[in-house]
Amino acid sequence: MPTPHLPPTVAAHVPTGLLIGGSWQRASTGRTFAVEDPATTEVLFDVEDAGPADGLAALTAAADVADEWAAVAPRARAELLRSVFDALTARSEDVAALVTAEGGKPLAEARAEVAYAAEYLRWYSEQAVRLPGLARTAPAGTHHQLVLSRPVGPALLITPWNFPIAMITRKVAPALAAGCPVVIKPAQLTPLTTAYFAEIVRAELEAHGLPTGVINVVPTSSSSTLTAPVIADPRLRKLSFTGSTEVGRVLLRSSAENILRTSMELGGNAPFLVFEDADIPAAVEGALAAKMRNAGQTCVAANRFLVHESVADEFGNALAARFRGLVVGHGADAGTTVGPLIEAAAVDNVERVVADAVDRGARVLVGGERPQRAGHFFAPTVLADVAPDALAIREETFGPVAPLTTFGDEREALELANASEFGLVAYAYTRDVGRVMRLAEQVETGMLGINRGLVSDASAPFGGVKWSGLGREGGEAGIEEYLEQRYIAL
Ligand code: SIN
């Protein structure tokens, strides 16, 4: 199997099977599917293609150890997670190489992702011994009230392709810390990093004398076929999903039958506001961070740039100059700052969005087209004078396109920022503290970055309002998604 751009020492340690009940297995379907390098379209590996029977076998393995895992002392769960943190950190170069190979992002970004991913393990190793609880006398004085945290039970984790390691640890770490065994259905486009990580966890569980069945992995090319019977099975008690709002809705509907606890990290359409009093060079750097991480393929990517009309030209030209200096290429090549998009359809979509904006009068300040090279690339693009009804403003683009539109005053900026069904994150650059507080009160969002283009942090609650989802990941809130309260009156 050719594995271009992936060191052979890493390739030799990537499991390509299903992890069920502590052992790597073949799929019951007898099929495999190919995982490609998006920068070259070359096949990296053929991976076992799990079917519904495998999904249910993984759930059985998780359910079989649920009571045992819930009874493991919080300190022992904490120490396991800390060991996984150490092991992942020790192998961070290998994991970063895998993230780049299957996901495309530049190696420097992949390294940052591994560090970010590891923080979820460290944070939840520290939270595992601090599960919430309560004891008090009832107001009437008739009895005492004791409230315990209990693990919700076996959890199905459906993860996206854009952060092949961080979106896994963000779910696995709080689930294991809370005492829930897991079944992971990784993204079809990026299952290799999950498999590599799952083997680290399996080995650490074994080394600690803990049940290896608490982590199960079922890669598949047919997600809904595999997950439907798992979601319908009464042994499953929790579903955590990161992906599109469209798929989230379908999963919420099917979860209703089994009354599942759900966490939904869905789409975004982040506004990036630049006020007239902003530090423009700082806003440009923040815009670059908020827009170009993973070539714009993040739910928290700045999707719409709303700029005060008095600074629009200065900001637009400076941003275009920064975009012009970006180096598009294979993520593993030295000097690359922008990798490919994940697949051909993603490039088609970006092209459609840019063409629509131009048809409605937008000016291309830089980029606007596919570079002439193999792989799924699109040039970093800045568009000025974008009409408010253009697709680039209304839809989540998930690509390296920064559409700029203007506003005249703060009230208009707020109206534009809130003119979306989504509310995951917003960014604002201003030096006015009063305005910062008004934005904090009035922007309809789960997260707000002030004079910062990056908000993500393992210790903070990540999540959105409106169509951007339900629940939070990270921080104190993240573990509560895997806990339920048991009230005892005594
Ligand atoms: C995402 O795009 O879904 C996650 C991004 C992040 O955690 O920063």
Short mmCIF file of C-alpha atoms and ligand atoms in Angstrom, two decimals:
data_model
loop_
_atom_site.label_atom_id
_atom_site.label_comp_id
_atom_site.label_asym_id
_atom_site.label_seq_id
_atom_site.Cartn_x
_atom_site.Cartn_y
_atom_site.Cartn_z
CA MET A 1 0.00 0.00 0.00
CA PRO A 2 1.60 3.35 -1.00
CA THR A 3 1.63 5.83 1.85
CA PRO A 4 3.07 9.03 0.35
CA HIS A 5 3.94 11.79 2.83
CA LEU A 6 3.33 9.46 5.77
CA PRO A 7 6.47 8.21 7.54
CA PRO A 8 6.63 4.37 7.26
CA THR A 9 7.21 4.15 11.03
CA VAL A 10 3.79 5.76 11.55
CA ALA A 11 2.06 3.83 8.77
CA ALA A 12 3.22 0.55 10.32
CA HIS A 13 1.27 1.30 13.51
CA VAL A 14 -2.11 2.33 12.13
CA PRO A 15 -4.81 -0.25 12.90
CA THR A 16 -7.21 -0.64 9.99
CA GLY A 17 -9.80 -2.86 11.68
CA LEU A 18 -12.64 -2.43 14.16
CA LEU A 19 -11.90 -2.23 17.88
CA ILE A 20 -14.56 -4.24 19.69
CA GLY A 21 -14.30 -5.51 23.24
CA GLY A 22 -10.56 -4.88 23.42
CA SER A 23 -9.48 -6.59 20.17
CA TRP A 24 -8.97 -5.43 16.60
CA GLN A 25 -11.26 -7.29 14.21
CA ARG A 26 -12.36 -7.64 10.58
CA ALA A 27 -15.74 -6.19 9.57
CA SER A 28 -18.67 -8.60 9.32
CA THR A 29 -19.50 -7.11 5.90
CA GLY A 30 -16.31 -8.52 4.34
CA ARG A 31 -15.75 -5.08 2.78
CA THR A 32 -13.18 -2.32 3.13
CA PHE A 33 -13.19 1.31 2.07
CA ALA A 34 -10.34 3.53 0.92
CA VAL A 35 -8.98 6.50 2.87
CA GLU A 36 -7.33 9.11 0.65
CA ASP A 37 -4.80 11.87 1.04
CA PRO A 38 -6.88 14.94 0.04
CA ALA A 39 -3.78 16.76 -1.21
CA THR A 40 -2.97 14.09 -3.80
CA THR A 41 -6.11 11.86 -3.93
CA GLU A 42 -3.79 8.87 -3.46
CA VAL A 43 -5.10 6.01 -1.33
CA LEU A 44 -3.42 5.86 2.09
CA PHE A 45 -5.10 2.77 3.51
CA ASP A 46 -8.04 0.43 3.02
CA VAL A 47 -10.04 0.29 6.24
CA GLU A 48 -12.48 -2.40 7.41
CA ASP A 49 -16.02 -1.27 6.61
CA ALA A 50 -18.25 -1.95 9.63
CA GLY A 51 -21.93 -2.81 9.19
CA PRO A 52 -24.94 -2.80 11.54
CA ALA A 53 -23.97 -6.12 13.17
CA ASP A 54 -20.57 -4.63 14.04
CA GLY A 55 -22.18 -1.51 15.48
CA LEU A 56 -24.37 -3.67 17.72
CA ALA A 57 -21.42 -5.88 18.70
CA ALA A 58 -19.54 -2.74 19.74
CA LEU A 59 -22.54 -1.61 21.78
CA THR A 60 -22.71 -5.03 23.45
CA ALA A 61 -19.02 -4.75 24.35
CA ALA A 62 -19.62 -1.28 25.84
CA ALA A 63 -22.79 -2.32 27.68
CA ASP A 64 -21.06 -5.42 29.10
CA VAL A 65 -18.49 -3.28 30.94
CA ALA A 66 -20.76 -0.33 31.80
CA ASP A 67 -21.37 -1.33 35.45
CA GLU A 68 -17.74 -2.28 35.99
CA TRP A 69 -16.53 1.01 34.50
CA ALA A 70 -19.02 3.06 36.52
CA ALA A 71 -17.72 1.37 39.67
CA VAL A 72 -14.05 2.15 38.95
CA ALA A 73 -12.82 4.75 41.44
CA PRO A 74 -12.79 8.29 40.01
CA ARG A 75 -9.09 8.51 40.89
CA ALA A 76 -8.36 5.41 38.79
CA ARG A 77 -10.31 6.86 35.84
CA ALA A 78 -8.37 10.11 36.30
CA GLU A 79 -5.03 8.29 36.30
CA LEU A 80 -5.98 6.35 33.16
CA LEU A 81 -6.78 9.61 31.34
CA ARG A 82 -3.56 11.18 32.55
CA SER A 83 -1.61 8.20 31.18
CA VAL A 84 -3.40 8.54 27.84
CA PHE A 85 -2.48 12.26 27.86
CA ASP A 86 1.17 11.33 28.44
CA ALA A 87 1.14 8.62 25.75
CA LEU A 88 -0.54 10.87 23.18
CA THR A 89 1.89 13.69 23.96
CA ALA A 90 4.84 11.32 23.61
CA ARG A 91 3.59 10.29 20.16
CA SER A 92 2.39 13.70 19.05
CA GLU A 93 4.66 13.80 15.98
CA ASP A 94 3.22 10.52 14.67
CA VAL A 95 -0.35 11.61 15.34
CA ALA A 96 0.25 14.99 13.68
CA ALA A 97 1.64 13.21 10.59
CA LEU A 98 -1.53 11.11 10.42
CA VAL A 99 -3.82 14.13 10.87
CA THR A 100 -2.06 15.84 7.98
CA ALA A 101 -2.05 12.74 5.79
CA GLU A 102 -5.77 12.02 6.00
CA GLY A 103 -7.14 15.50 6.83
CA GLY A 104 -4.81 17.69 4.77
CA LYS A 105 -4.01 20.48 7.25
CA PRO A 106 -0.43 21.80 7.40
CA LEU A 107 1.82 19.96 9.84
CA ALA A 108 2.16 23.00 12.14
CA GLU A 109 -1.63 23.10 12.47
CA ALA A 110 -1.78 19.34 12.98
CA ARG A 111 0.74 19.64 15.82
CA ALA A 112 -1.39 22.37 17.38
CA GLU A 113 -4.43 20.13 17.04
CA VAL A 114 -2.69 17.26 18.84
CA ALA A 115 -1.73 19.58 21.70
CA TYR A 116 -5.31 20.88 21.84
CA ALA A 117 -6.64 17.30 21.77
CA ALA A 118 -4.34 16.24 24.58
CA GLU A 119 -5.61 19.09 26.76
CA TYR A 120 -9.07 17.49 26.83
CA LEU A 121 -7.47 14.37 28.33
CA ARG A 122 -5.58 16.38 30.92
CA TRP A 123 -8.55 18.59 31.78
CA TYR A 124 -10.95 15.65 32.25
CA SER A 125 -8.35 13.66 34.18
CA GLU A 126 -8.58 16.58 36.61
CA GLN A 127 -12.39 16.77 36.46
CA ALA A 128 -12.93 13.03 37.02
CA VAL A 129 -12.27 13.49 40.75
CA ARG A 130 -14.54 16.54 41.00
CA LEU A 131 -17.92 15.20 39.90
CA PRO A 132 -20.71 17.48 41.09
CA GLY A 133 -22.89 16.49 44.07
CA LEU A 134 -25.00 18.08 46.78
CA ALA A 135 -26.19 17.45 50.34
CA ARG A 136 -28.65 19.76 52.14
CA THR A 137 -31.64 19.91 54.38
CA ALA A 138 -34.98 20.23 52.56
CA PRO A 139 -36.52 23.73 52.98
CA ALA A 140 -39.37 22.29 55.07
CA GLY A 141 -36.83 20.66 57.40
CA THR A 142 -38.54 17.30 57.01
CA HIS A 143 -35.64 15.40 55.42
CA HIS A 144 -32.24 15.65 53.82
CA GLN A 145 -31.54 15.80 50.12
CA LEU A 146 -28.58 14.04 48.62
CA VAL A 147 -27.79 14.50 44.91
CA LEU A 148 -25.27 12.15 43.30
CA SER A 149 -23.72 12.24 39.82
CA ARG A 150 -24.18 8.96 37.96
CA PRO A 151 -22.78 8.06 34.52
CA VAL A 152 -25.55 8.16 31.96
CA GLY A 153 -24.40 4.85 30.40
CA PRO A 154 -23.03 3.63 27.04
CA ALA A 155 -22.45 6.52 24.63
CA LEU A 156 -22.29 6.64 20.84
CA LEU A 157 -19.83 9.27 19.64
CA ILE A 158 -20.15 10.37 16.00
CA THR A 159 -17.18 12.52 15.06
CA PRO A 160 -16.31 14.81 12.12
CA TRP A 161 -13.34 14.82 9.75
CA ASN A 162 -12.08 18.37 10.30
CA PHE A 163 -10.29 17.68 13.61
CA PRO A 164 -9.47 13.95 13.43
CA ILE A 165 -7.94 13.84 16.93
CA ALA A 166 -9.35 16.82 18.89
CA MET A 167 -13.00 15.97 18.20
CA ILE A 168 -12.33 12.43 19.45
CA THR A 169 -10.68 13.40 22.74
CA ARG A 170 -13.25 16.15 23.31
CA LYS A 171 -15.91 13.42 23.56
CA VAL A 172 -13.95 10.39 24.80
CA ALA A 173 -12.23 12.17 27.71
CA PRO A 174 -15.38 13.47 29.47
CA ALA A 175 -17.28 10.24 28.72
CA LEU A 176 -14.60 8.04 30.31
CA ALA A 177 -14.09 10.50 33.17
CA ALA A 178 -17.82 10.37 33.93
CA GLY A 179 -17.84 6.56 33.86
CA CYS A 180 -19.44 5.95 30.46
CA PRO A 181 -18.09 3.35 27.99
CA VAL A 182 -18.08 4.50 24.37
CA VAL A 183 -18.65 3.38 20.79
CA ILE A 184 -16.96 5.73 18.31
CA LYS A 185 -18.16 6.05 14.75
CA PRO A 186 -15.32 8.09 13.20
CA ALA A 187 -15.72 10.14 10.05
CA GLN A 188 -15.40 8.01 6.93
CA LEU A 189 -12.83 10.44 5.49
CA THR A 190 -10.49 10.41 8.53
CA PRO A 191 -10.72 7.14 10.52
CA LEU A 192 -6.96 6.49 10.76
CA THR A 193 -6.15 8.95 13.56
CA THR A 194 -9.08 7.61 15.61
CA ALA A 195 -7.79 4.07 15.23
CA TYR A 196 -4.26 5.07 16.24
CA PHE A 197 -5.60 6.93 19.29
CA ALA A 198 -7.98 4.11 20.26
CA GLU A 199 -5.06 1.69 20.32
CA ILE A 200 -3.23 4.05 22.71
CA VAL A 201 -6.29 4.04 25.00
CA ARG A 202 -6.72 0.25 24.73
CA ALA A 203 -3.08 -0.34 25.65
CA GLU A 204 -3.28 2.04 28.62
CA LEU A 205 -6.50 0.41 29.87
CA GLU A 206 -4.76 -2.97 29.69
CA ALA A 207 -1.67 -1.63 31.46
CA HIS A 208 -3.87 -0.22 34.26
CA GLY A 209 -5.79 -3.50 34.62
CA LEU A 210 -9.03 -1.80 33.52
CA PRO A 211 -11.71 -3.19 31.15
CA THR A 212 -10.57 -2.66 27.57
CA GLY A 213 -14.16 -2.82 26.28
CA VAL A 214 -14.81 0.76 27.40
CA ILE A 215 -13.55 2.05 24.03
CA ASN A 216 -14.89 0.61 20.77
CA VAL A 217 -14.40 1.92 17.24
CA VAL A 218 -16.47 1.12 14.16
CA PRO A 219 -15.35 2.89 10.97
CA THR A 220 -17.88 2.64 8.19
CA SER A 221 -18.69 3.96 4.74
CA SER A 222 -22.39 3.79 5.58
CA SER A 223 -22.94 5.83 8.69
CA SER A 224 -26.72 5.80 8.96
CA THR A 225 -26.96 2.06 8.25
CA LEU A 226 -24.59 1.36 11.13
CA THR A 227 -25.87 3.92 13.61
CA ALA A 228 -29.66 3.45 13.17
CA PRO A 229 -29.91 0.12 15.07
CA VAL A 230 -27.41 1.32 17.68
CA ILE A 231 -29.46 4.48 18.34
CA ALA A 232 -32.64 2.40 18.56
CA ASP A 233 -31.11 -0.06 21.06
CA PRO A 234 -32.26 0.62 24.66
CA ARG A 235 -28.78 -0.20 25.99
CA LEU A 236 -27.50 3.01 24.41
CA ARG A 237 -28.13 6.01 26.70
CA LYS A 238 -26.22 8.86 25.11
CA LEU A 239 -25.50 10.24 21.64
CA SER A 240 -22.88 12.91 21.03
CA PHE A 241 -22.56 14.24 17.50
CA THR A 242 -20.44 16.88 15.79
CA GLY A 243 -21.35 17.70 12.22
CA SER A 244 -23.92 19.43 10.08
CA THR A 245 -27.26 20.77 11.32
CA GLU A 246 -28.98 18.72 8.62
CA VAL A 247 -27.59 15.42 9.93
CA GLY A 248 -28.03 16.57 13.55
CA ARG A 249 -31.76 17.00 12.95
CA VAL A 250 -32.06 13.46 11.59
CA LEU A 251 -30.14 12.08 14.59
CA LEU A 252 -32.30 14.07 17.02
CA ARG A 253 -35.44 12.62 15.44
CA SER A 254 -34.17 9.06 15.72
CA SER A 255 -32.92 9.67 19.28
CA ALA A 256 -36.43 10.68 20.32
CA GLU A 257 -37.70 7.08 20.04
CA ASN A 258 -35.16 5.86 22.59
CA ILE A 259 -35.33 9.10 24.70
CA LEU A 260 -31.55 9.48 24.38
CA ARG A 261 -29.52 12.20 26.04
CA THR A 262 -27.99 14.10 23.12
CA SER A 263 -25.19 16.60 22.60
CA MET A 264 -25.19 18.29 19.21
CA GLU A 265 -22.33 20.44 17.97
CA LEU A 266 -23.75 21.61 14.65
CA GLY A 267 -23.13 24.20 11.98
CA GLY A 268 -22.12 27.82 12.35
CA ASN A 269 -22.15 31.05 10.37
CA ALA A 270 -19.79 33.14 12.47
CA PRO A 271 -19.84 36.92 12.03
CA PHE A 272 -16.49 38.72 12.41
CA LEU A 273 -17.18 42.34 13.35
CA VAL A 274 -14.59 45.05 12.83
CA PHE A 275 -15.62 48.36 14.41
CA GLU A 276 -14.29 51.79 13.50
CA ASP A 277 -12.18 51.93 16.70
CA ALA A 278 -10.53 48.53 16.11
CA ASP A 279 -6.78 47.96 16.02
CA ILE A 280 -6.81 47.08 12.31
CA PRO A 281 -3.49 45.15 12.12
CA ALA A 282 -4.62 43.08 15.13
CA ALA A 283 -8.03 42.54 13.50
CA VAL A 284 -6.32 41.31 10.31
CA GLU A 285 -4.25 38.78 12.27
CA GLY A 286 -7.35 37.69 14.18
CA ALA A 287 -9.25 37.36 10.91
CA LEU A 288 -6.53 35.15 9.51
CA ALA A 289 -6.71 32.88 12.57
CA ALA A 290 -10.50 32.80 12.65
CA LYS A 291 -10.84 32.19 8.91
CA MET A 292 -7.89 30.12 7.74
CA ARG A 293 -7.52 27.41 10.40
CA ASN A 294 -7.85 24.15 8.47
CA ALA A 295 -8.37 26.17 5.26
CA GLY A 296 -11.64 27.52 6.62
CA GLN A 297 -13.04 24.07 7.39
CA THR A 298 -14.09 24.58 11.00
CA CYS A 299 -17.51 25.18 12.55
CA VAL A 300 -16.02 28.22 14.27
CA ALA A 301 -14.53 29.68 11.07
CA ALA A 302 -15.34 33.35 10.56
CA ASN A 303 -17.86 33.08 7.75
CA ARG A 304 -18.99 36.71 7.30
CA PHE A 305 -16.81 39.78 7.80
CA LEU A 306 -18.92 42.76 8.85
CA VAL A 307 -16.72 45.85 8.71
CA HIS A 308 -17.49 49.47 9.58
CA GLU A 309 -17.66 51.43 6.32
CA SER A 310 -14.95 53.86 7.46
CA VAL A 311 -12.31 51.09 7.78
CA ALA A 312 -13.57 48.65 5.14
CA ASP A 313 -10.95 49.47 2.48
CA GLU A 314 -8.06 49.50 4.95
CA PHE A 315 -9.13 46.17 6.49
CA GLY A 316 -9.98 44.51 3.15
CA ASN A 317 -6.71 45.48 1.48
CA ALA A 318 -4.60 44.44 4.48
CA LEU A 319 -6.42 41.09 4.72
CA ALA A 320 -5.97 40.50 0.97
CA ALA A 321 -2.24 41.22 1.32
CA ARG A 322 -1.96 38.62 4.11
CA PHE A 323 -3.92 36.06 2.06
CA ARG A 324 -1.63 36.71 -0.93
CA GLY A 325 1.34 35.63 1.19
CA LEU A 326 -0.17 32.26 2.15
CA VAL A 327 1.44 29.17 0.64
CA VAL A 328 -0.95 26.54 -0.69
CA GLY A 329 0.40 23.01 -0.79
CA HIS A 330 0.65 19.55 0.70
CA GLY A 331 0.38 19.85 4.46
CA ALA A 332 3.54 17.79 4.98
CA ASP A 333 5.67 20.05 2.75
CA ALA A 334 7.82 22.62 4.53
CA GLY A 335 6.46 26.14 4.12
CA THR A 336 2.84 25.17 3.42
CA THR A 337 0.39 27.37 5.30
CA VAL A 338 -2.85 26.30 3.59
CA GLY A 339 -3.68 22.69 2.82
CA PRO A 340 -6.36 21.16 0.61
CA LEU A 341 -10.08 20.94 1.21
CA ILE A 342 -11.26 17.55 2.29
CA GLU A 343 -12.87 16.34 -0.96
CA ALA A 344 -13.80 17.34 -4.49
CA ALA A 345 -17.38 18.27 -3.51
CA ALA A 346 -16.00 20.82 -1.01
CA VAL A 347 -14.07 22.59 -3.79
CA ASP A 348 -17.17 22.58 -6.01
CA ASN A 349 -19.15 24.18 -3.19
CA VAL A 350 -16.60 26.95 -2.60
CA GLU A 351 -16.51 27.65 -6.33
CA ARG A 352 -20.32 27.93 -6.37
CA VAL A 353 -20.31 30.35 -3.40
CA VAL A 354 -17.64 32.59 -4.98
CA ALA A 355 -19.39 32.63 -8.37
CA ASP A 356 -22.68 33.58 -6.69
CA ALA A 357 -21.03 36.46 -4.80
CA VAL A 358 -19.38 37.77 -7.97
CA ASP A 359 -22.67 37.50 -9.88
CA ARG A 360 -24.22 39.72 -7.19
CA GLY A 361 -21.50 42.38 -7.57
CA ALA A 362 -18.65 41.29 -5.27
CA ARG A 363 -15.06 42.25 -6.13
CA VAL A 364 -12.34 39.58 -5.87
CA LEU A 365 -9.44 41.16 -3.96
CA VAL A 366 -7.36 37.98 -4.06
CA GLY A 367 -7.84 34.33 -5.09
CA GLY A 368 -11.22 33.30 -6.42
CA GLU A 369 -10.18 30.15 -8.25
CA ARG A 370 -8.75 26.62 -8.04
CA PRO A 371 -4.97 26.45 -8.33
CA GLN A 372 -3.73 24.33 -11.24
CA ARG A 373 -2.60 21.25 -9.32
CA ALA A 374 -3.78 17.80 -8.30
CA GLY A 375 -5.76 17.45 -5.07
CA HIS A 376 -8.72 19.32 -3.63
CA PHE A 377 -7.39 22.87 -3.47
CA PHE A 378 -8.94 26.33 -3.60
CA ALA A 379 -6.98 29.59 -3.46
CA PRO A 380 -7.34 31.76 -0.31
CA THR A 381 -9.92 34.33 -1.37
CA VAL A 382 -11.05 37.75 -0.16
CA LEU A 383 -14.25 39.21 -1.61
CA ALA A 384 -15.26 42.86 -1.06
CA ASP A 385 -18.71 44.49 -1.44
CA VAL A 386 -20.51 41.19 -0.95
CA ALA A 387 -24.30 41.52 -1.07
CA PRO A 388 -26.02 40.59 2.23
CA ASP A 389 -28.15 38.00 0.41
CA ALA A 390 -25.16 36.27 -1.24
CA LEU A 391 -24.61 32.58 -0.42
CA ALA A 392 -21.21 33.52 1.05
CA ILE A 393 -23.05 35.48 3.77
CA ARG A 394 -26.07 33.24 4.25
CA GLU A 395 -24.47 29.76 4.12
CA GLU A 396 -21.59 28.17 6.01
CA THR A 397 -18.92 28.02 3.27
CA PHE A 398 -16.37 25.68 4.94
CA GLY A 399 -13.55 26.92 2.75
CA PRO A 400 -10.85 29.60 2.45
CA VAL A 401 -13.17 32.46 1.47
CA ALA A 402 -13.51 35.73 3.40
CA PRO A 403 -16.55 37.73 2.21
CA LEU A 404 -16.61 41.37 3.36
CA THR A 405 -19.68 43.51 3.77
CA THR A 406 -20.09 46.84 5.55
CA PHE A 407 -22.22 48.42 8.28
CA GLY A 408 -22.83 52.03 9.28
CA ASP A 409 -23.34 51.84 13.04
CA GLU A 410 -23.41 49.44 15.99
CA ARG A 411 -27.16 48.79 15.74
CA GLU A 412 -26.83 47.72 12.11
CA ALA A 413 -23.80 45.57 12.97
CA LEU A 414 -25.83 43.75 15.63
CA GLU A 415 -28.77 43.26 13.28
CA LEU A 416 -26.50 41.78 10.61
CA ALA A 417 -24.66 39.59 13.14
CA ASN A 418 -27.93 38.14 14.41
CA ALA A 419 -29.47 37.70 10.95
CA SER A 420 -28.74 33.97 10.87
CA GLU A 421 -30.40 30.79 12.12
CA PHE A 422 -27.00 29.80 13.53
CA GLY A 423 -25.33 31.00 16.73
CA LEU A 424 -22.13 29.12 17.43
CA VAL A 425 -19.50 31.84 17.72
CA ALA A 426 -18.98 35.50 16.89
CA TYR A 427 -15.83 37.63 16.85
CA ALA A 428 -15.52 41.37 17.39
CA TYR A 429 -12.66 43.84 17.27
CA THR A 430 -13.21 47.06 19.20
CA ARG A 431 -11.49 49.06 21.95
CA ASP A 432 -14.78 50.24 23.52
CA VAL A 433 -15.51 48.35 26.76
CA GLY A 434 -19.12 49.53 26.85
CA ARG A 435 -19.63 48.12 23.39
CA VAL A 436 -18.00 44.84 24.41
CA MET A 437 -20.61 44.46 27.16
CA ARG A 438 -23.46 45.32 24.77
CA LEU A 439 -22.19 42.69 22.34
CA ALA A 440 -21.87 40.15 25.16
CA GLU A 441 -25.54 40.80 26.01
CA GLN A 442 -26.99 41.05 22.53
CA VAL A 443 -25.14 38.84 20.06
CA GLU A 444 -27.05 35.58 19.71
CA THR A 445 -24.17 33.18 20.13
CA GLY A 446 -22.77 30.45 22.35
CA MET A 447 -19.24 31.90 22.22
CA LEU A 448 -17.81 35.37 21.59
CA GLY A 449 -14.20 36.23 20.85
CA ILE A 450 -13.28 39.84 21.73
CA ASN A 451 -10.08 41.01 20.02
CA ARG A 452 -9.27 37.31 19.52
CA GLY A 453 -9.65 35.08 16.48
CA LEU A 454 -9.52 31.84 18.45
CA VAL A 455 -11.82 30.92 21.34
CA SER A 456 -11.42 27.14 21.55
CA ASP A 457 -9.99 25.85 24.82
CA ALA A 458 -10.44 22.48 26.54
CA SER A 459 -11.28 24.24 29.81
CA ALA A 460 -14.09 26.38 28.33
CA PRO A 461 -17.66 25.45 27.31
CA PHE A 462 -17.73 25.04 23.51
CA GLY A 463 -21.17 25.05 21.93
CA GLY A 464 -23.86 27.08 20.27
CA VAL A 465 -27.42 28.39 20.39
CA LYS A 466 -30.21 28.30 17.79
CA TRP A 467 -29.43 25.87 14.94
CA SER A 468 -25.83 25.49 16.10
CA GLY A 469 -26.73 22.82 18.58
CA LEU A 470 -27.46 21.58 22.06
CA GLY A 471 -25.11 21.08 24.98
CA ARG A 472 -21.50 22.04 25.60
CA GLU A 473 -18.15 20.29 25.22
CA GLY A 474 -15.11 21.19 27.28
CA GLY A 475 -14.97 22.94 30.63
CA GLU A 476 -17.00 21.93 33.67
CA ALA A 477 -20.11 21.64 31.48
CA GLY A 478 -18.60 19.03 29.16
CA ILE A 479 -18.62 16.22 31.71
CA GLU A 480 -22.22 16.94 32.73
CA GLU A 481 -23.30 15.85 29.27
CA TYR A 482 -22.35 12.31 30.36
CA LEU A 483 -23.81 12.48 33.87
CA GLU A 484 -27.26 12.35 35.32
CA GLN A 485 -28.34 13.36 38.76
CA ARG A 486 -29.73 10.87 41.23
CA TYR A 487 -31.68 12.50 44.06
CA ILE A 488 -32.02 10.66 47.33
CA ALA A 489 -34.50 11.91 49.95
CA LEU A 490 -33.51 10.67 53.40
C1 SIN B 1 -15.15 22.40 14.97
O1 SIN B 1 -14.89 22.96 13.93
O2 SIN B 1 -16.15 21.71 15.09
C2 SIN B 1 -14.27 22.50 16.19
C3 SIN B 1 -13.33 23.60 16.18
C4 SIN B 1 -12.61 23.79 17.50
O3 SIN B 1 -12.75 23.00 18.44
O4 SIN B 1 -11.89 24.77 17.61
#
